Tab-separated table of C-alpha atoms in Angstrom:
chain	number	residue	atom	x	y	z
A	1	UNK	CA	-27.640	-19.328	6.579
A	2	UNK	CA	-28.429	-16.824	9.502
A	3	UNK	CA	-25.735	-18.403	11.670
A	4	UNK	CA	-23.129	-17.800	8.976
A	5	UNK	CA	-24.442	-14.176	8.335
A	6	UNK	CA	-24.351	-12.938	11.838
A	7	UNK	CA	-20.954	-14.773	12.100
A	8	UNK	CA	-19.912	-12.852	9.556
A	9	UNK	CA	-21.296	-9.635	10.682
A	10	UNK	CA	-19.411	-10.329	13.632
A	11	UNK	CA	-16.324	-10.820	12.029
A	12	UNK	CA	-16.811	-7.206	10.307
A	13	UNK	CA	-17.354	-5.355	13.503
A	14	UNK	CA	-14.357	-6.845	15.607
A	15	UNK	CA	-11.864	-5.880	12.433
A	16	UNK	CA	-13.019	-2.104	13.472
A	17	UNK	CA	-11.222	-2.463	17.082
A	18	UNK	CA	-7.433	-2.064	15.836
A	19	UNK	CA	-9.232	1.154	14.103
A	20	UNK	CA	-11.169	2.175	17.164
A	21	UNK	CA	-7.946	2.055	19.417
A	22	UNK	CA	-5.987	4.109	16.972
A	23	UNK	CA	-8.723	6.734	17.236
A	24	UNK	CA	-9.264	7.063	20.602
A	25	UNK	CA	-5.148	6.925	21.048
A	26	UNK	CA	-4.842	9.956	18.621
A	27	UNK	CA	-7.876	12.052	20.113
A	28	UNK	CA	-6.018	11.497	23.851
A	29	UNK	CA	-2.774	12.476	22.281
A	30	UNK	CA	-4.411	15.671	21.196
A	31	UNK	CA	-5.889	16.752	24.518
A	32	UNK	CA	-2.942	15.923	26.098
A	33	UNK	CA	-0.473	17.600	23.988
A	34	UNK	CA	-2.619	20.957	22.988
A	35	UNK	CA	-4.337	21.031	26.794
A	36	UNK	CA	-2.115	19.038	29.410
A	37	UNK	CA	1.520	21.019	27.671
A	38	UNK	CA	0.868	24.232	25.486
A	39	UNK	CA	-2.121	25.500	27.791
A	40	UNK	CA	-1.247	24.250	31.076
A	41	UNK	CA	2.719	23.353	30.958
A	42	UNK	CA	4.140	25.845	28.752
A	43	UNK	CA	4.271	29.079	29.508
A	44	UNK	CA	5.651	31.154	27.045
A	45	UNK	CA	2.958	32.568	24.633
A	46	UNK	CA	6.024	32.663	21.443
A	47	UNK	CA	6.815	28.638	22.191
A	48	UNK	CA	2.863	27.711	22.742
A	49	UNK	CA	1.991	29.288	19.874
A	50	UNK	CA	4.902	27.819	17.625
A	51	UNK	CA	4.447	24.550	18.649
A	52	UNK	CA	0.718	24.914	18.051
A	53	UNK	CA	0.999	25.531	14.657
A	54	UNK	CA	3.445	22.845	13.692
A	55	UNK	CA	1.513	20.558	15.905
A	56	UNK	CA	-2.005	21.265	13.807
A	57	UNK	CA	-0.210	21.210	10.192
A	58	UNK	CA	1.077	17.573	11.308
A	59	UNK	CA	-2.111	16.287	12.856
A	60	UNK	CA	-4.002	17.174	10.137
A	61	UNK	CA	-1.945	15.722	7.534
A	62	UNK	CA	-1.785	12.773	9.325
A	63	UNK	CA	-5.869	12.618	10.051
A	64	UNK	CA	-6.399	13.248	6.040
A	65	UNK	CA	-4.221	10.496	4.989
A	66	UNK	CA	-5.192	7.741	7.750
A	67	UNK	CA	-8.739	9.050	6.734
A	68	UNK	CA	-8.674	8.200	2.213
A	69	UNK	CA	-6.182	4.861	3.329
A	70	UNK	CA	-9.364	3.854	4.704
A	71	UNK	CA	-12.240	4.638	3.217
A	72	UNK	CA	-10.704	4.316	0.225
A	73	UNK	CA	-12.571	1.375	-1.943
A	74	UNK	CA	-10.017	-1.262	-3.125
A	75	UNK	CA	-10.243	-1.158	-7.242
A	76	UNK	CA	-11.480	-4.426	-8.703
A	77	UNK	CA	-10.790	-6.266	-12.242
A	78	UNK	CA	-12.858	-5.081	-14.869
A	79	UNK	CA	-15.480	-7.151	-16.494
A	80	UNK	CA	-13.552	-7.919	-19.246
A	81	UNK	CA	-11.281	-9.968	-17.140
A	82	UNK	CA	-14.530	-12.417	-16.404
A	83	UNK	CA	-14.875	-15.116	-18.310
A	84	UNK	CA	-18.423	-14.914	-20.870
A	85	UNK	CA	-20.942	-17.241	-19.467
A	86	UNK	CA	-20.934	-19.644	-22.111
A	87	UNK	CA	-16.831	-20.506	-21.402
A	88	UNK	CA	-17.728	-19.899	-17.177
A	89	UNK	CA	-20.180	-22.576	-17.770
A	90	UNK	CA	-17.778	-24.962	-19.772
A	91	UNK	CA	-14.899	-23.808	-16.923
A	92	UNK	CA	-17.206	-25.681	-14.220
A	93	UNK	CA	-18.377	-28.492	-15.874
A	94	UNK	CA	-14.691	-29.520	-16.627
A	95	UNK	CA	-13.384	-31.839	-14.771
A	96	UNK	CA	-9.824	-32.367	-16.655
A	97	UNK	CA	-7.479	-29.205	-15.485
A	98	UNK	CA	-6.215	-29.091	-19.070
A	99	UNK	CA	-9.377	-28.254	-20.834
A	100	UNK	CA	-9.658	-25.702	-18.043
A	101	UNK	CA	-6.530	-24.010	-18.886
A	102	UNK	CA	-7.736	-24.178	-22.351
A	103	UNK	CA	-10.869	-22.549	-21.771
A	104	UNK	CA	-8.343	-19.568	-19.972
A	105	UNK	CA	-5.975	-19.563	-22.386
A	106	UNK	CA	-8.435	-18.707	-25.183
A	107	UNK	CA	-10.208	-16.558	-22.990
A	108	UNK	CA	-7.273	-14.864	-21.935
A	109	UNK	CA	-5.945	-14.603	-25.564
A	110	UNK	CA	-7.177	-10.585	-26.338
A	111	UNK	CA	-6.191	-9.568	-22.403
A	112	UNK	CA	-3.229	-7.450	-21.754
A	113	UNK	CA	-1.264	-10.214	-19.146
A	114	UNK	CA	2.174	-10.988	-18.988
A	115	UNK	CA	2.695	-12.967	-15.449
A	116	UNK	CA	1.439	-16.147	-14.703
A	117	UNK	CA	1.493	-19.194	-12.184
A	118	UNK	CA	4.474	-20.721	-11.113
A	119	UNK	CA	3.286	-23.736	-13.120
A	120	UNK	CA	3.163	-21.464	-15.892
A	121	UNK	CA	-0.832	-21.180	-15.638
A	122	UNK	CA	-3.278	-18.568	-16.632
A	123	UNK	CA	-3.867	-16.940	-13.030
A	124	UNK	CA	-7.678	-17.439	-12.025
A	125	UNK	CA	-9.556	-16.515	-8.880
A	126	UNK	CA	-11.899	-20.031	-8.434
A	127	UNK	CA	-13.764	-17.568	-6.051
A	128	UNK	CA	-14.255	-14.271	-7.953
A	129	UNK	CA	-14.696	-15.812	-11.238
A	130	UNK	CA	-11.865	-13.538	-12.971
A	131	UNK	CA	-9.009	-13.681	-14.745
A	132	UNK	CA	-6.204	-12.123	-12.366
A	133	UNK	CA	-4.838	-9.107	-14.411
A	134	UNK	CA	-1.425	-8.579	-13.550
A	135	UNK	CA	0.244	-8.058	-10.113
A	136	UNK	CA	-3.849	-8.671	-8.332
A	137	UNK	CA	-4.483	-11.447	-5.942
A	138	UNK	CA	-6.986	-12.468	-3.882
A	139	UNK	CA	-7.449	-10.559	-0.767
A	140	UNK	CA	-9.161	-13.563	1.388
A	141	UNK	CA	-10.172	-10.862	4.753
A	142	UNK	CA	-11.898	-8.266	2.114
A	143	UNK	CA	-12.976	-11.709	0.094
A	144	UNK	CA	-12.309	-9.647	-3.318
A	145	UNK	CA	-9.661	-9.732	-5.557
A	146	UNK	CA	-7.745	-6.271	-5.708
A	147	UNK	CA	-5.348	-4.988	-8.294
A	148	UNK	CA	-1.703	-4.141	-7.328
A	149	UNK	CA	-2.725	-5.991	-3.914
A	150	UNK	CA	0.250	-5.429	-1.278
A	151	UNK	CA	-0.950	-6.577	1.740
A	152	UNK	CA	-4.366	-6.347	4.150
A	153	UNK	CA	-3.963	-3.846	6.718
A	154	UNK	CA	-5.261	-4.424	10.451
A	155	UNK	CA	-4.805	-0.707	11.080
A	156	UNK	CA	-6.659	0.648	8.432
A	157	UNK	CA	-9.132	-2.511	8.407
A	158	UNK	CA	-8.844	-2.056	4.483
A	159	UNK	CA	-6.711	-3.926	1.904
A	160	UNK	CA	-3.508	-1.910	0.751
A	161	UNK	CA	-3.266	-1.725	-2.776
A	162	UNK	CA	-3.704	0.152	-6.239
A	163	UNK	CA	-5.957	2.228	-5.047
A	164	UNK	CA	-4.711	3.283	-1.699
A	165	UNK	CA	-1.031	2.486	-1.783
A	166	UNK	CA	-0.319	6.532	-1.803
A	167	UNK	CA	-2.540	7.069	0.851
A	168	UNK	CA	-0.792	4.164	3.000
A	169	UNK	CA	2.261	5.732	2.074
A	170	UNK	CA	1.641	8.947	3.432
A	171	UNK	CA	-0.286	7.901	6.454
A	172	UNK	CA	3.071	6.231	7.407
A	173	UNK	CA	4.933	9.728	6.584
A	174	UNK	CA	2.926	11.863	8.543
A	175	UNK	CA	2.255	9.492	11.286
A	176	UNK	CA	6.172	9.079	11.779
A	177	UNK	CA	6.100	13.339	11.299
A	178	UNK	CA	3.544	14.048	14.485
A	179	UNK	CA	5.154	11.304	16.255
A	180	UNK	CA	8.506	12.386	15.858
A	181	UNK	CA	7.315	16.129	16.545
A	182	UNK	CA	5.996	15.307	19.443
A	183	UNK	CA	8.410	13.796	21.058
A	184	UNK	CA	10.902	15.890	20.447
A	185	UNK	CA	9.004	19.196	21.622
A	186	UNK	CA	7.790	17.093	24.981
A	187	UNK	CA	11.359	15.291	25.413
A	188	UNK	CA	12.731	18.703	27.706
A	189	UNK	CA	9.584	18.774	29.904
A	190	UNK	CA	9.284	14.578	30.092
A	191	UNK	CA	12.672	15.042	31.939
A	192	UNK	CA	11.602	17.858	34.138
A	193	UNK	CA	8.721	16.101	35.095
A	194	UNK	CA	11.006	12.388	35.793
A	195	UNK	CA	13.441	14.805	37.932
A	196	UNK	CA	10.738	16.119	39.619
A	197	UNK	CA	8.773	12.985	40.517
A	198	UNK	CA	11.949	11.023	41.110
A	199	UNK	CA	13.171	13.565	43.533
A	200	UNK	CA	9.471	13.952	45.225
A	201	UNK	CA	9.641	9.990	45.651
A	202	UNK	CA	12.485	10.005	47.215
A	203	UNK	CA	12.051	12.599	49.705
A	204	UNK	CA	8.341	10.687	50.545
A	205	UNK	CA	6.201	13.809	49.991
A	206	UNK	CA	2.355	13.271	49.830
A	207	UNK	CA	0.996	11.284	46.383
A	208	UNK	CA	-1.446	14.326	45.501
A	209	UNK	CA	1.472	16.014	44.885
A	210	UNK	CA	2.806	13.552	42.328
A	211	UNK	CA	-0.556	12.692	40.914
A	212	UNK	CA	-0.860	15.675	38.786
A	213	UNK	CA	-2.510	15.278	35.945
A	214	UNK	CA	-0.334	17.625	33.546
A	215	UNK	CA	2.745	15.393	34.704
A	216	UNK	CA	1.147	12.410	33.846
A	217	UNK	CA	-0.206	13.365	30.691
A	218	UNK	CA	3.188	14.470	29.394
A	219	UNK	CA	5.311	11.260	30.863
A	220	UNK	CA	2.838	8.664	29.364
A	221	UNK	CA	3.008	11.079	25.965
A	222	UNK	CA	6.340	11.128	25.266
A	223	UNK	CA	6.425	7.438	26.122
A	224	UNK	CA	3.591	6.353	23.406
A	225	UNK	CA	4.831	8.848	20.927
A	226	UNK	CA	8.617	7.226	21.361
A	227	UNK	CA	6.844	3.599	20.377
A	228	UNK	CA	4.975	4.345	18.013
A	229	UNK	CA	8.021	5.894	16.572
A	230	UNK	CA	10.366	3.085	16.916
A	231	UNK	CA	7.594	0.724	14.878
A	232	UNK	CA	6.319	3.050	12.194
A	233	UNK	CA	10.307	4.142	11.298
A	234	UNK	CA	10.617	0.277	10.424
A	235	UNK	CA	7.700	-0.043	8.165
A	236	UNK	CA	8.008	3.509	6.347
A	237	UNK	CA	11.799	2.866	6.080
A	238	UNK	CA	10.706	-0.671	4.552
A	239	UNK	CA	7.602	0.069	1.801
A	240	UNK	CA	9.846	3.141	0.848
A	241	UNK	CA	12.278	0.645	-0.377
A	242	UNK	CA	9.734	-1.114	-1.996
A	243	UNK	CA	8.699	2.184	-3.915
A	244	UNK	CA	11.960	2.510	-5.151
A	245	UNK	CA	11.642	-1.006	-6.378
A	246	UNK	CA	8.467	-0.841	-7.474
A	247	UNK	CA	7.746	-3.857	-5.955
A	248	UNK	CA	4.580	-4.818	-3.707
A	249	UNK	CA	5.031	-6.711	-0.435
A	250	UNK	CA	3.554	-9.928	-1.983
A	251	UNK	CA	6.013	-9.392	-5.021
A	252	UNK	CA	8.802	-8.855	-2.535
A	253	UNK	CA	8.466	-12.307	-1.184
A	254	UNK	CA	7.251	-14.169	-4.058
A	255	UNK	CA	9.005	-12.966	-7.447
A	256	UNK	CA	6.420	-12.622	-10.406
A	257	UNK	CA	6.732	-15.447	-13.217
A	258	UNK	CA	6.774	-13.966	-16.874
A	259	UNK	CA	7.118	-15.681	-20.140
A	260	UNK	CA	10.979	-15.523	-19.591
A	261	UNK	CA	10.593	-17.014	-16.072
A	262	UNK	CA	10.286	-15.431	-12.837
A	263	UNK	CA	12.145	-12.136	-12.186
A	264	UNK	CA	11.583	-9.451	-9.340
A	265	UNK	CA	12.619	-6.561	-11.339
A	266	UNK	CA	10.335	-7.544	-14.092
A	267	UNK	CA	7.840	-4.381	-13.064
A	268	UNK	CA	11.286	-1.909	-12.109
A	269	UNK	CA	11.904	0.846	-14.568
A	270	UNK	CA	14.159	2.939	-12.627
A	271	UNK	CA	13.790	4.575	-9.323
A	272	UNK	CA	12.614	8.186	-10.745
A	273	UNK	CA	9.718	6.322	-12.768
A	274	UNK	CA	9.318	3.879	-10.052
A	275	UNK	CA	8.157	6.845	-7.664
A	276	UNK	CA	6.319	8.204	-10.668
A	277	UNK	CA	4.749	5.294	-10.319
A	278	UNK	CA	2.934	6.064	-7.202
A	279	UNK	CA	3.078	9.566	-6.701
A	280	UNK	CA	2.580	10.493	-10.237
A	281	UNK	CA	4.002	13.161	-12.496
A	282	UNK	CA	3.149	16.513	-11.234
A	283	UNK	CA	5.445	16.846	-7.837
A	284	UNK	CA	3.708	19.581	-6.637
A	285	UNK	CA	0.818	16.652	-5.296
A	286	UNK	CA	2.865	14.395	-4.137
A	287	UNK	CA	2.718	15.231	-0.307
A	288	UNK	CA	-1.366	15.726	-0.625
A	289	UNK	CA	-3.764	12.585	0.025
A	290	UNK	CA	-4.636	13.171	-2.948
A	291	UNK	CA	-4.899	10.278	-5.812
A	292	UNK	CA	-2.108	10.947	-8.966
A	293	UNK	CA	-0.604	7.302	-9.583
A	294	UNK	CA	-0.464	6.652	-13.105
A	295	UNK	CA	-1.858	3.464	-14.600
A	296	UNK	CA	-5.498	2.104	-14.310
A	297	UNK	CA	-4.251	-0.705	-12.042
A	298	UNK	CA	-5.062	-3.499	-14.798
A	299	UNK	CA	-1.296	-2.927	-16.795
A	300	UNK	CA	1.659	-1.928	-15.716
A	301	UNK	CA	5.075	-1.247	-18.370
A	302	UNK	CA	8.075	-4.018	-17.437
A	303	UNK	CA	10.991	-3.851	-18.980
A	304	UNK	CA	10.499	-7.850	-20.056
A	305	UNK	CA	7.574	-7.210	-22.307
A	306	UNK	CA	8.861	-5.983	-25.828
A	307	UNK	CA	6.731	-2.475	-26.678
A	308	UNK	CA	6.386	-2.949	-30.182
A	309	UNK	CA	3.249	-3.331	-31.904
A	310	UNK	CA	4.946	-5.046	-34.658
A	311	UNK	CA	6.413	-8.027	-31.982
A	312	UNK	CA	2.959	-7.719	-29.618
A	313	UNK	CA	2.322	-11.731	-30.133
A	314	UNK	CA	4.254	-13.721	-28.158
A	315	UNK	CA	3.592	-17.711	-27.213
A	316	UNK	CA	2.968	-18.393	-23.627
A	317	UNK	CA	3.374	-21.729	-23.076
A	318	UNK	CA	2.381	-23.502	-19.349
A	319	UNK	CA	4.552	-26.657	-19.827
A	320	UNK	CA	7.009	-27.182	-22.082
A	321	UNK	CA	5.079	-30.650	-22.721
A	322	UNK	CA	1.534	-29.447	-23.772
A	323	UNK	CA	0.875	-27.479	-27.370
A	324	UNK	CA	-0.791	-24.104	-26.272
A	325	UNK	CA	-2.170	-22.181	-28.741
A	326	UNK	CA	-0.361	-18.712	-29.277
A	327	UNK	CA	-1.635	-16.101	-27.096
A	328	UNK	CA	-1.654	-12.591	-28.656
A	329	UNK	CA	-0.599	-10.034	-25.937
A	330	UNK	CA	-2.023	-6.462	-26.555
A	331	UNK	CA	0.621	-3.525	-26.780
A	332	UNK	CA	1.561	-1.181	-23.869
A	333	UNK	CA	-0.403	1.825	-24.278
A	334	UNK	CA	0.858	5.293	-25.065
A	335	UNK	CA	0.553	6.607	-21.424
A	336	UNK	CA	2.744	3.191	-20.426
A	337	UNK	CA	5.386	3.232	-23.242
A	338	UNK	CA	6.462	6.993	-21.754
A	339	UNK	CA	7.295	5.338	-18.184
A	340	UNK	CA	9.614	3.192	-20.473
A	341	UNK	CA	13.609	4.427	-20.849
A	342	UNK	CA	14.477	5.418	-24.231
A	343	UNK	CA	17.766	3.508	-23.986
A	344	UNK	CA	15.060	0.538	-23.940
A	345	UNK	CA	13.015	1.055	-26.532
A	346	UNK	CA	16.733	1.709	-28.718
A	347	UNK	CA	17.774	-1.730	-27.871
A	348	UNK	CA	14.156	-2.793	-28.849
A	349	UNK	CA	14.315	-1.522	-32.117
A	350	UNK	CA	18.135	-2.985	-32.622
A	351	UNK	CA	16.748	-6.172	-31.616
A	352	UNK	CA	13.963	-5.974	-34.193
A	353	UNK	CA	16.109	-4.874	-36.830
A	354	UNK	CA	18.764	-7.929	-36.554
A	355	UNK	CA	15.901	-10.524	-36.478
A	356	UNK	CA	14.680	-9.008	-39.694
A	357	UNK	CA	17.957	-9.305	-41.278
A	358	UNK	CA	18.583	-12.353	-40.145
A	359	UNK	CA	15.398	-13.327	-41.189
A	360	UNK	CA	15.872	-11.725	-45.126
């Protein structure tokens, strides 16, 4: 047992290094860009003071964000997602992995769940003991399941998801933003320095002369701020896409399964509510790290789920050989049915007014 504890101990330590490194490279960036240029390089007090400001707003947007995207706790299924001890202990003393699924599917009857397994199983964490609400997995490095769950982030040594995705969002943003800034403010002196040092090497003078430190500083910035540019463009440019989608990177590769079948614009209700989705309704927060997504992370609205109370029962069936009993769904709630179009909820009502002519 102490073997395994200190291994895991371990374990948790080295997954602070990709954190650590990130640190250290944003502290040297900020001696070398408020020191090595606007104190020592530049020497204009209107252009110092200029890029000072910019520089500050930028880096401490950027700190705040990287800051709640990691300390930020990853949210957790509720305790009515667990199954009552009673069924948990008739769960694991089945053998058969029918009368399991049983045991979920009346467990699972009064939850609000619309996805399921490819096999067209009740989605259960063997390990946390929980019935997955929709769109959570199993986060296997943070050994918890987490709701919304994108992906686990080396960078942040956290797990992306409900809870954070904002936060992850904007740490991207403002990351690209101070990169960006800087190196466009240090690209006219990075070439006045490479001139310079070129033009020294060439005509042999003495190294002291080329080992000075402002020079050096401001090559090796612009150089690490171009990278880190190049890389974070990428994966902003990509997640933003997956905002618009409102899609999660799991989702993105591996489409949901609903009652209907497996669709990956079963959770997309249009780009505008899509964002809303994420960065709320009042605009004004959006650019804060500051938490406004709407939901509670256990159900989301899809367009595939009818909204009406009246059709809220639907039969979820995991094979189309086995007799299931019918699994009553609970209705969207009223803070969920607003995300929903109301060209939707029209065709909803058409559709429930046919069947009940049809029906008569």
């Amino acid at each position: 047992m102490a073997p395994t504890h200190v291994l895991r101990c371990c374990q948790r330590g080295l997954a602070w290094i990709p954190v650590i490194f990130i640190a250290l490279v944003v502290c040297w960036s900020y001696y070398a860009y408020v020191v090595e240029l606007c104190l020592y390089t530049i020497t204009m007090m209107g252009e110092r003071i200029v890029y000072l400001i910019f520089f500050h707003v930028s880096f401490v947007m950027f700190v705040w964000s990287y800051w709640k995207t990691i300390f930020t706790k990853p949210a957790n299924p509720s305790k009515e997602f667990c199954l009552p001890k009673a069924e948990k202990e008739r769960y694991e003393k089945e053998e058969r992995p029918e009368s399991q699924q049983e045991i979920l599917w009346r467990a699972a009857s009064t939850l609000p769940m619309y996805t399921r397994t490819g096999a067209g199983a009740i989605r259960y964490c063997d390990r946390c003991q929980v019935i997955k609400p929709d769109r959570c997995h199993h986060c296997s490095a943070c050994d918890m399941c987490v709701l919304k769950m994108d992906h686990h982030c080396p960078w942040v040594n956290n797990c992306v998801g409900f809870s954070n995705y904002k936060f992850f969002i904007l740490f991207l943003a403002y990351s690209l933003v101070y990169c960006l800034f800087i190196a466009a403010t240090v690209l006219q002196y990075f070439i006045k320095f490479w001139t310079l040092c070129r033009r020294k090497s060439a005509e042999n003078c003495p190294k002291n002369e080329l080992n000075n430190s402002a020079k050096f500083h401001v090559l090796f910035l612009f150089f690490v701020a171009a990278m880190f540019c190049i890389s974070i463009l990428s994966l902003f440019s990509y997640h933003l896409w997956l905002v618009g989608k409102n899609r999660s990177t799991i989702e993105a590769f591996r489409a949901p399964v609903f009652r209907t079948g497996s669709d990956k614009n079963g959770f997309s209700l249009g780009f505008r509510k899509n964002i809303a989705q994420v960065f709320g309704d009042q605009k004004q927060y959006w650019l804060l790290p500051i938490y406004t997504s709407q939901g509670d992370g256990l159900t989301f609205p899809t367009r595939l789920v009818n909204a009406d109370a009246e059709q809220a029962t639907v039969t979820l069936q995991p094979d189309s050989n086995k007799c299931v009993p019918e699994v009553s769904v609970s209705p969207l709630s009223e803070s969920q049915n607003r995300l929903l179009s109301n060209e939707q909820q029209a065709n909803n009502a058409e559709d429930h007014l046919a069947e009940n002519v049809l029906k008569s």
